[in-house]
Every structure is written in C-alpha cells, then in structure tokens.
PDB file of C-alpha atoms in Angstrom:
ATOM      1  CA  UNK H   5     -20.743  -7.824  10.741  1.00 79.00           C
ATOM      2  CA  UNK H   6     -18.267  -9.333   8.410  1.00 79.00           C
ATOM      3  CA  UNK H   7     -17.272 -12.264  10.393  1.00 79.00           C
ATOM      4  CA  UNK H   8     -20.621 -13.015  11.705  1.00 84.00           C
ATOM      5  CA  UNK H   9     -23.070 -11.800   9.026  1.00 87.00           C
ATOM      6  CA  UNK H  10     -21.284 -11.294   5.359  1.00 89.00           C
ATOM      7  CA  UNK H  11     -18.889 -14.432   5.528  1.00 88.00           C
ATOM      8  CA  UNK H  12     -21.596 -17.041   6.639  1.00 90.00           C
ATOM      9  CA  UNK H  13     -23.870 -15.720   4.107  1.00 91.00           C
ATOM     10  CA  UNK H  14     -21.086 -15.996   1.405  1.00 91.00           C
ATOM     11  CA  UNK H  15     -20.184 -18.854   1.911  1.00 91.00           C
ATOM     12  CA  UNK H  16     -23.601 -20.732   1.707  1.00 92.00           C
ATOM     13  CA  UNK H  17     -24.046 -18.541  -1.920  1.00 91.00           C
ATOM     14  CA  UNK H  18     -20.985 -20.790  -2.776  1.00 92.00           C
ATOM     15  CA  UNK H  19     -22.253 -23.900  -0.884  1.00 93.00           C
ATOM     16  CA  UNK H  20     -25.101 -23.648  -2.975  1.00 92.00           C
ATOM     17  CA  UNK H  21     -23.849 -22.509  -6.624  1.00 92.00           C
ATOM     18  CA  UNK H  22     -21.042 -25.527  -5.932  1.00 91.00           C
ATOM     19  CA  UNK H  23     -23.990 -28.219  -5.043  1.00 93.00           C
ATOM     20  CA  UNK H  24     -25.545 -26.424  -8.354  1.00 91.00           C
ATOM     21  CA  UNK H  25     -22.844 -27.033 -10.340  1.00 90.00           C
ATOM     22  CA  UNK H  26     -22.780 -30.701  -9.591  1.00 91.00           C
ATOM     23  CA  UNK H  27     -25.886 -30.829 -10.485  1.00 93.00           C
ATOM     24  CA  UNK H  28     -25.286 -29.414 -13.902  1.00 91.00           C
ATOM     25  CA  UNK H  29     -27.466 -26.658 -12.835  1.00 88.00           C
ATOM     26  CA  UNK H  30     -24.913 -23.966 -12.748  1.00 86.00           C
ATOM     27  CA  UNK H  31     -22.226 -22.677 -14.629  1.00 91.00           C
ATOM     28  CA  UNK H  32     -18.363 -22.896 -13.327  1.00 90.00           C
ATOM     29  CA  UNK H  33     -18.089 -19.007 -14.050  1.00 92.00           C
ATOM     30  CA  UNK H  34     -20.962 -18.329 -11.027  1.00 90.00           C
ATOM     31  CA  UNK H  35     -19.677 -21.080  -8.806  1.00 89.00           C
ATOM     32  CA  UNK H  36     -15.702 -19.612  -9.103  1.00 91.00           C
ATOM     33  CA  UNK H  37     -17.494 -15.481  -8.906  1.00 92.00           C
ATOM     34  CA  UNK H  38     -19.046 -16.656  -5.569  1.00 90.00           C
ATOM     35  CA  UNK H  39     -15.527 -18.682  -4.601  1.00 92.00           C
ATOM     36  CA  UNK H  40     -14.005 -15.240  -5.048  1.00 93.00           C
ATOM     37  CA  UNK H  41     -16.407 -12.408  -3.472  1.00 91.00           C
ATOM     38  CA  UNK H  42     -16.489 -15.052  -0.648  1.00 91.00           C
ATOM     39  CA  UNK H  43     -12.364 -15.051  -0.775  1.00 92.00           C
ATOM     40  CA  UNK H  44     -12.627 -11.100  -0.679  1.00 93.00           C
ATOM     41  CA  UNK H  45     -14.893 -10.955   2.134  1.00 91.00           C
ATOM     42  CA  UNK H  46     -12.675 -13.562   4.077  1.00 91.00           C
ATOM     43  CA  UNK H  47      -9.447 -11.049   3.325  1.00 93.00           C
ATOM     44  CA  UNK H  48     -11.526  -7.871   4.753  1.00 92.00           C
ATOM     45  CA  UNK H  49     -12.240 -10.068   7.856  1.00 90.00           C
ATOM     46  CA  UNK H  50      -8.119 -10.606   8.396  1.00 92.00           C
ATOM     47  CA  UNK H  51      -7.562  -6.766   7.541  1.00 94.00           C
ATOM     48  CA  UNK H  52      -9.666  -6.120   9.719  1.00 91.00           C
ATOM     49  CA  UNK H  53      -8.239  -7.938  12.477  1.00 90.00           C
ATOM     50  CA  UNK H  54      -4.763  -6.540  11.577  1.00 94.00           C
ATOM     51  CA  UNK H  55      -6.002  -3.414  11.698  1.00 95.00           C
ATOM     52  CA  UNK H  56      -7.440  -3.891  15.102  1.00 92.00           C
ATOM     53  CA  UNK H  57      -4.425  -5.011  16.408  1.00 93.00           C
ATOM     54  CA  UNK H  58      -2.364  -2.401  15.156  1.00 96.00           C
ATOM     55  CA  UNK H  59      -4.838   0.385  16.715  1.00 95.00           C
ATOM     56  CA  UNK H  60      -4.284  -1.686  19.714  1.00 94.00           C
ATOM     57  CA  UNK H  61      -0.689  -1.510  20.183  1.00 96.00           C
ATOM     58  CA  UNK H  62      -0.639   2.206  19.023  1.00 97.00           C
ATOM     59  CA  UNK H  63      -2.967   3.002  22.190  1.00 96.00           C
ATOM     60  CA  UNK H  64      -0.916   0.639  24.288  1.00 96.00           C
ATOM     61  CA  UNK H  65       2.337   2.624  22.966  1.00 97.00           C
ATOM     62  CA  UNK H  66       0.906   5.769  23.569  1.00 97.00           C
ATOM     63  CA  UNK H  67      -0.734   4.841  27.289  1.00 96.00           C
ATOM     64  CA  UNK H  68       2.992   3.468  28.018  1.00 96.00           C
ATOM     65  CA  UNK H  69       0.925  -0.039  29.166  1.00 96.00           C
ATOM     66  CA  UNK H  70      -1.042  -2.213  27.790  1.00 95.00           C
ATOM     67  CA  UNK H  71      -4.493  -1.354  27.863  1.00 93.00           C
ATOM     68  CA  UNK H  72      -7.122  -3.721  29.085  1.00 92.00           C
ATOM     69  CA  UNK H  73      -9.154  -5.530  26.610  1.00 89.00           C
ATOM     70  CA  UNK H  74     -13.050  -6.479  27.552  1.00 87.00           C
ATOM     71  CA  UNK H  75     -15.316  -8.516  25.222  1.00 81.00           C
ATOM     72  CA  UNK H  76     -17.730  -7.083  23.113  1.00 73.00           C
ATOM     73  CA  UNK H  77     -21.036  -7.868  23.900  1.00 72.00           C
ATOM     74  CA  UNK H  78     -22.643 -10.240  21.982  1.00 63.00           C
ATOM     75  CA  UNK H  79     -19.441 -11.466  20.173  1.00 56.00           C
ATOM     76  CA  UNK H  80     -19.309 -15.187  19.807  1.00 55.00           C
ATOM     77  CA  UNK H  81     -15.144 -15.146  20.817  1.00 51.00           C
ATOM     78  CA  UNK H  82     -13.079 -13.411  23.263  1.00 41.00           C
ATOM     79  CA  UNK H  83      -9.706 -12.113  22.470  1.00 46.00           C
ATOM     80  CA  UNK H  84      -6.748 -14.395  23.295  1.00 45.00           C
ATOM     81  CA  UNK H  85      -4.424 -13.030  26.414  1.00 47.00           C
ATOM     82  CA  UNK H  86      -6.763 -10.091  26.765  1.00 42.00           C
ATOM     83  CA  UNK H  87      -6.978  -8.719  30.951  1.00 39.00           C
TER      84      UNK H  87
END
C-alpha cells in the first residue's frame, strides 16, 4: 500500500504544489511540507523492506534453509534471487 498507493499519491501532491510554486501560486513552506511527508513515506517504504528481509532470514535461520519465496499476487515486482 505504501509503495503502490501512498508514495505515488505523494509524490504528485509535490508534483503539483512544486508546478504551483512556479507559478507563484504556492508558498515554498507547502511545496518543502509535501517534499518532506513524501520523504517520510519513501523512508517507511525502505523500513519496510528491511524489515521484510530481516523476518526473512530469521525464518530461513530458524528452518535451517532458505525458505522459498513466491510473488504476491498482484504485486507489480518480483523479489530478486527468490526460488
């Protein structure tokens, strides 16, 4: 949801406050608050990754192998060197 849904949408908010700006429509303090909530978002997305991975090579530690990774449906990528 964060990768697919909350990033895409942040970043247009700061596509659009930026293209506002240059326009003299919009103040630099919205265009830099929607540079940072979209920064935030973009930091949850690599947490959660980490976080995935970690989880991952816990269960692959505890199984004593490495447990084999499928896709998850409707996601747009597939996990590098999963089997």
């Amino acid at each position: 949801v964060l990768r697919d849904q909350t990033l895409p949408a942040t970043r247009h908010a700061v596509d659009a406050l930026h293209a506002g700006y240059a326009a003299g429509g919009t103040e630099l303090l919205g265009w830099l608050d929607a540079e940072r909530a979209a920064l935030e978002v973009e930091l949850e997305v690599h947490r959660a990754r980490g976080d995935l991975a970690r989880a991952l090579a816990d269960l692959d530690a505890a199984v004593g192998d490495r447990v084999r990774r499928v896709a998850v449906p409707g996601r747009q990528e597939v996990r590098r060197g999963a089997r």
